Amino acid sequence: MDEKRRLYIRQELEKATFKITAIHSGEIGTGFFISSDGYFLTAYHCVENKLKPDETCFHLKLEFSDGEARTDDFMLLKGSNKAADLAVFKSTYPHPGFVPLGLITAEHFTHRITAPGFPAVHKEQGKSLGFYEGTISRFNEANKEQFETDAIQGTGHSGGPVYDYDLDRVVGLVQDEMSSEEMKKAGFALRFDALFEKWPELKSDSEQVGARWDRRIRDDSESEKDKDKDEAKTGCGRRGFGFVNPNRAMGNRAGY
């Protein structure tokens, strides 16, 4: 993959991904935005209130890579599934990025992926967002809704996106790390087939988000090639990657 394209994708993923803390328990994980109007996903176990198992309103803190932080009450929304370890929320705050969801099949085994998140978040080295590379290995035979990957790092990584470089889609949500007794450096991510079946409007919206995402990647790649040509002629340095305002790129959409 072209290194400039990879860098652009990582910058966009960084804008969409954040640290999430459940105020009632202190549990910390990762979350990410999937739409311009504020819908975001995380792992249910990151926000669960075990003292109130039927809770549908959660007091959460969202911390972004640019230093911004928001603390508020968030209602559990359509598509959430405690048994599948998936929580869906919506934020009313402005956010700088969002990512398209996609599906995988066995044909996509060995695809290259990156999984941004906050593993080892309770330690000094885990306070900032990290990117962890790997591949899609196989489906979980005990739970076909999950796939195995070597990109998952452990505590704090749960709830983060798994981005497939070949499909240019987020194809999974980080859930579990396998114990070292079972397998070294491997874990499971949730696939989105069941989420799309339960929430068909999301699948349609994700396709629209994906089309815009593809154009942004293509347009940025083309603009970077033009910049390189100009720099070769003038000797001027690059100014870095531009950011497309998500509301301008997608348009303000009504809720799902």
mmCIF file with all atom_site columns, C-alpha atoms in Angstrom, residues 77-181:
data_model
loop_
_atom_site.group_PDB
_atom_site.id
_atom_site.type_symbol
_atom_site.label_atom_id
_atom_site.label_alt_id
_atom_site.label_comp_id
_atom_site.label_asym_id
_atom_site.label_entity_id
_atom_site.label_seq_id
_atom_site.pdbx_PDB_ins_code
_atom_site.Cartn_x
_atom_site.Cartn_y
_atom_site.Cartn_z
_atom_site.occupancy
_atom_site.B_iso_or_equiv
_atom_site.pdbx_formal_charge
_atom_site.auth_seq_id
_atom_site.auth_comp_id
_atom_site.auth_asym_id
_atom_site.auth_atom_id
_atom_site.pdbx_PDB_model_num
ATOM 1   C CA . LEU A 1 77  ? -29.881 2.742   21.371 1.00 0.00 ? 77  LEU A CA 1
ATOM 2   C CA . LYS A 1 78  ? -31.270 0.398   18.730 1.00 0.00 ? 78  LYS A CA 1
ATOM 3   C CA . GLY A 1 79  ? -28.709 -2.137  17.601 1.00 0.00 ? 79  GLY A CA 1
ATOM 4   C CA . SER A 1 80  ? -27.213 -2.599  21.065 1.00 0.00 ? 80  SER A CA 1
ATOM 5   C CA . ASN A 1 81  ? -26.872 -6.213  22.160 1.00 0.00 ? 81  ASN A CA 1
ATOM 6   C CA . LYS A 1 82  ? -25.567 -7.108  25.599 1.00 0.00 ? 82  LYS A CA 1
ATOM 7   C CA . ALA A 1 83  ? -25.204 -10.785 24.706 1.00 0.00 ? 83  ALA A CA 1
ATOM 8   C CA . ALA A 1 84  ? -23.115 -9.857  21.653 1.00 0.00 ? 84  ALA A CA 1
ATOM 9   C CA . ASP A 1 85  ? -21.111 -7.298  23.709 1.00 0.00 ? 85  ASP A CA 1
ATOM 10  C CA . LEU A 1 86  ? -22.130 -4.357  21.521 1.00 0.00 ? 86  LEU A CA 1
ATOM 11  C CA . ALA A 1 87  ? -23.330 -0.925  22.652 1.00 0.00 ? 87  ALA A CA 1
ATOM 12  C CA . VAL A 1 88  ? -24.682 1.812   20.368 1.00 0.00 ? 88  VAL A CA 1
ATOM 13  C CA . PHE A 1 89  ? -24.957 5.435   21.519 1.00 0.00 ? 89  PHE A CA 1
ATOM 14  C CA . LYS A 1 90  ? -25.397 8.874   20.010 1.00 0.00 ? 90  LYS A CA 1
ATOM 15  C CA . SER A 1 91  ? -23.535 12.070  20.879 1.00 0.00 ? 91  SER A CA 1
ATOM 16  C CA . THR A 1 92  ? -24.868 15.556  20.234 1.00 0.00 ? 92  THR A CA 1
ATOM 17  C CA . TYR A 1 93  ? -21.378 17.065  20.386 1.00 0.00 ? 93  TYR A CA 1
ATOM 18  C CA . PRO A 1 94  ? -19.440 18.013  17.235 1.00 0.00 ? 94  PRO A CA 1
ATOM 19  C CA . HIS A 1 95  ? -16.841 15.417  16.291 1.00 0.00 ? 95  HIS A CA 1
ATOM 20  C CA . PRO A 1 96  ? -14.164 15.539  13.597 1.00 0.00 ? 96  PRO A CA 1
ATOM 21  C CA . GLY A 1 97  ? -14.429 12.119  11.984 1.00 0.00 ? 97  GLY A CA 1
ATOM 22  C CA . PHE A 1 98  ? -16.407 8.951   11.363 1.00 0.00 ? 98  PHE A CA 1
ATOM 23  C CA . VAL A 1 99  ? -15.774 5.660   9.589  1.00 0.00 ? 99  VAL A CA 1
ATOM 24  C CA . PRO A 1 100 ? -17.719 3.311   7.264  1.00 0.00 ? 100 PRO A CA 1
ATOM 25  C CA . LEU A 1 101 ? -18.681 -0.201  8.360  1.00 0.00 ? 101 LEU A CA 1
ATOM 26  C CA . GLY A 1 102 ? -18.380 -3.265  6.145  1.00 0.00 ? 102 GLY A CA 1
ATOM 27  C CA . LEU A 1 103 ? -18.701 -7.047  6.155  1.00 0.00 ? 103 LEU A CA 1
ATOM 28  C CA . ILE A 1 104 ? -16.179 -9.827  5.645  1.00 0.00 ? 104 ILE A CA 1
ATOM 29  C CA . THR A 1 105 ? -16.354 -13.447 4.513  1.00 0.00 ? 105 THR A CA 1
ATOM 30  C CA . ALA A 1 106 ? -13.845 -16.297 4.512  1.00 0.00 ? 106 ALA A CA 1
ATOM 31  C CA . GLU A 1 107 ? -12.493 -14.857 1.259  1.00 0.00 ? 107 GLU A CA 1
ATOM 32  C CA . HIS A 1 108 ? -11.040 -11.992 3.290  1.00 0.00 ? 108 HIS A CA 1
ATOM 33  C CA . PHE A 1 109 ? -8.835  -14.105 5.543  1.00 0.00 ? 109 PHE A CA 1
ATOM 34  C CA . THR A 1 110 ? -5.218  -12.790 5.514  1.00 0.00 ? 110 THR A CA 1
ATOM 35  C CA . HIS A 1 111 ? -6.420  -9.230  4.719  1.00 0.00 ? 111 HIS A CA 1
ATOM 36  C CA . ARG A 1 112 ? -4.241  -6.558  6.318  1.00 0.00 ? 112 ARG A CA 1
ATOM 37  C CA . ILE A 1 113 ? -5.854  -4.616  9.155  1.00 0.00 ? 113 ILE A CA 1
ATOM 38  C CA . THR A 1 114 ? -5.146  -1.913  11.701 1.00 0.00 ? 114 THR A CA 1
ATOM 39  C CA . ALA A 1 115 ? -6.896  -1.646  15.069 1.00 0.00 ? 115 ALA A CA 1
ATOM 40  C CA . PRO A 1 116 ? -6.537  1.749   16.816 1.00 0.00 ? 116 PRO A CA 1
ATOM 41  C CA . GLY A 1 117 ? -7.222  1.856   20.531 1.00 0.00 ? 117 GLY A CA 1
ATOM 42  C CA . PHE A 1 118 ? -5.950  2.335   24.074 1.00 0.00 ? 118 PHE A CA 1
ATOM 43  C CA . PRO A 1 119 ? -4.495  -0.965  25.353 1.00 0.00 ? 119 PRO A CA 1
ATOM 44  C CA . ALA A 1 120 ? -2.572  -0.758  28.640 1.00 0.00 ? 120 ALA A CA 1
ATOM 45  C CA . VAL A 1 121 ? -4.571  2.408   29.247 1.00 0.00 ? 121 VAL A CA 1
ATOM 46  C CA . HIS A 1 122 ? -3.900  2.346   33.009 1.00 0.00 ? 122 HIS A CA 1
ATOM 47  C CA . LYS A 1 123 ? -0.163  2.652   32.371 1.00 0.00 ? 123 LYS A CA 1
ATOM 48  C CA . GLU A 1 124 ? 1.737   5.719   31.187 1.00 0.00 ? 124 GLU A CA 1
ATOM 49  C CA . GLN A 1 125 ? 2.522   4.218   27.770 1.00 0.00 ? 125 GLN A CA 1
ATOM 50  C CA . GLY A 1 126 ? -1.145  3.463   27.156 1.00 0.00 ? 126 GLY A CA 1
ATOM 51  C CA . LYS A 1 127 ? -2.565  6.957   27.613 1.00 0.00 ? 127 LYS A CA 1
ATOM 52  C CA . SER A 1 128 ? -2.390  7.929   23.930 1.00 0.00 ? 128 SER A CA 1
ATOM 53  C CA . LEU A 1 129 ? -4.029  6.262   20.939 1.00 0.00 ? 129 LEU A CA 1
ATOM 54  C CA . GLY A 1 130 ? -2.034  3.450   19.376 1.00 0.00 ? 130 GLY A CA 1
ATOM 55  C CA . PHE A 1 131 ? -2.326  1.646   16.034 1.00 0.00 ? 131 PHE A CA 1
ATOM 56  C CA . TYR A 1 132 ? -1.842  -2.115  15.949 1.00 0.00 ? 132 TYR A CA 1
ATOM 57  C CA . GLU A 1 133 ? -1.331  -3.942  12.676 1.00 0.00 ? 133 GLU A CA 1
ATOM 58  C CA . GLY A 1 134 ? -2.231  -7.517  11.853 1.00 0.00 ? 134 GLY A CA 1
ATOM 59  C CA . THR A 1 135 ? -4.307  -9.777  9.650  1.00 0.00 ? 135 THR A CA 1
ATOM 60  C CA . ILE A 1 136 ? -7.706  -11.474 9.696  1.00 0.00 ? 136 ILE A CA 1
ATOM 61  C CA . SER A 1 137 ? -7.022  -15.123 10.529 1.00 0.00 ? 137 SER A CA 1
ATOM 62  C CA . ARG A 1 138 ? -10.312 -17.027 10.725 1.00 0.00 ? 138 ARG A CA 1
ATOM 63  C CA . PHE A 1 139 ? -13.792 -17.022 12.196 1.00 0.00 ? 139 PHE A CA 1
ATOM 64  C CA . ASN A 1 140 ? -14.310 -18.081 15.806 1.00 0.00 ? 140 ASN A CA 1
ATOM 65  C CA . GLU A 1 141 ? -15.718 -21.624 15.584 1.00 0.00 ? 141 GLU A CA 1
ATOM 66  C CA . ALA A 1 142 ? -17.414 -21.154 18.970 1.00 0.00 ? 142 ALA A CA 1
ATOM 67  C CA . ASN A 1 143 ? -19.014 -17.870 17.885 1.00 0.00 ? 143 ASN A CA 1
ATOM 68  C CA . LYS A 1 144 ? -19.309 -17.210 14.155 1.00 0.00 ? 144 LYS A CA 1
ATOM 69  C CA . GLU A 1 145 ? -20.125 -13.557 14.835 1.00 0.00 ? 145 GLU A CA 1
ATOM 70  C CA . GLN A 1 146 ? -16.458 -13.055 15.721 1.00 0.00 ? 146 GLN A CA 1
ATOM 71  C CA . PHE A 1 147 ? -13.230 -13.305 13.773 1.00 0.00 ? 147 PHE A CA 1
ATOM 72  C CA . GLU A 1 148 ? -9.724  -13.883 15.053 1.00 0.00 ? 148 GLU A CA 1
ATOM 73  C CA . THR A 1 149 ? -6.877  -11.428 14.533 1.00 0.00 ? 149 THR A CA 1
ATOM 74  C CA . ASP A 1 150 ? -3.379  -10.867 15.880 1.00 0.00 ? 150 ASP A CA 1
ATOM 75  C CA . ALA A 1 151 ? -3.894  -7.088  16.151 1.00 0.00 ? 151 ALA A CA 1
ATOM 76  C CA . ILE A 1 152 ? -5.721  -7.121  19.500 1.00 0.00 ? 152 ILE A CA 1
ATOM 77  C CA . GLN A 1 153 ? -3.558  -6.107  22.452 1.00 0.00 ? 153 GLN A CA 1
ATOM 78  C CA . GLY A 1 154 ? -5.625  -6.352  25.640 1.00 0.00 ? 154 GLY A CA 1
ATOM 79  C CA . THR A 1 155 ? -7.262  -4.221  28.343 1.00 0.00 ? 155 THR A CA 1
ATOM 80  C CA . GLY A 1 156 ? -8.392  -0.820  27.076 1.00 0.00 ? 156 GLY A CA 1
ATOM 81  C CA . HIS A 1 157 ? -8.466  -1.943  23.438 1.00 0.00 ? 157 HIS A CA 1
ATOM 82  C CA . SER A 1 158 ? -12.025 -3.302  23.684 1.00 0.00 ? 158 SER A CA 1
ATOM 83  C CA . GLY A 1 159 ? -14.620 -1.396  21.688 1.00 0.00 ? 159 GLY A CA 1
ATOM 84  C CA . GLY A 1 160 ? -12.152 -0.101  19.100 1.00 0.00 ? 160 GLY A CA 1
ATOM 85  C CA . PRO A 1 161 ? -12.505 -0.383  15.313 1.00 0.00 ? 161 PRO A CA 1
ATOM 86  C CA . VAL A 1 162 ? -10.756 -2.976  13.143 1.00 0.00 ? 162 VAL A CA 1
ATOM 87  C CA . TYR A 1 163 ? -10.031 -1.416  9.743  1.00 0.00 ? 163 TYR A CA 1
ATOM 88  C CA . ASP A 1 164 ? -9.434  -3.599  6.679  1.00 0.00 ? 164 ASP A CA 1
ATOM 89  C CA . TYR A 1 165 ? -6.934  -1.858  4.363  1.00 0.00 ? 165 TYR A CA 1
ATOM 90  C CA . ASP A 1 166 ? -7.973  -4.001  1.397  1.00 0.00 ? 166 ASP A CA 1
ATOM 91  C CA . LEU A 1 167 ? -11.703 -3.327  1.747  1.00 0.00 ? 167 LEU A CA 1
ATOM 92  C CA . ASP A 1 168 ? -11.287 0.212   3.101  1.00 0.00 ? 168 ASP A CA 1
ATOM 93  C CA . ARG A 1 169 ? -13.929 -0.471  5.734  1.00 0.00 ? 169 ARG A CA 1
ATOM 94  C CA . VAL A 1 170 ? -14.148 -1.012  9.476  1.00 0.00 ? 170 VAL A CA 1
ATOM 95  C CA . VAL A 1 171 ? -15.064 -4.695  9.553  1.00 0.00 ? 171 VAL A CA 1
ATOM 96  C CA . GLY A 1 172 ? -14.981 -5.422  13.265 1.00 0.00 ? 172 GLY A CA 1
ATOM 97  C CA . LEU A 1 173 ? -15.160 -4.165  16.845 1.00 0.00 ? 173 LEU A CA 1
ATOM 98  C CA . VAL A 1 174 ? -12.457 -5.319  19.286 1.00 0.00 ? 174 VAL A CA 1
ATOM 99  C CA . GLN A 1 175 ? -13.868 -7.564  22.030 1.00 0.00 ? 175 GLN A CA 1
ATOM 100 C CA . ASP A 1 176 ? -11.626 -10.195 23.610 1.00 0.00 ? 176 ASP A CA 1
ATOM 101 C CA . GLU A 1 177 ? -7.968  -11.023 23.962 1.00 0.00 ? 177 GLU A CA 1
ATOM 102 C CA . MET A 1 178 ? -7.196  -14.747 24.055 1.00 0.00 ? 178 MET A CA 1
ATOM 103 C CA . SER A 1 179 ? -5.234  -15.920 27.074 1.00 0.00 ? 179 SER A CA 1
ATOM 104 C CA . SER A 1 180 ? -1.541  -16.694 26.549 1.00 0.00 ? 180 SER A CA 1
ATOM 105 C CA . GLU A 1 181 ? -2.314  -20.303 27.464 1.00 0.00 ? 181 GLU A CA 1
#
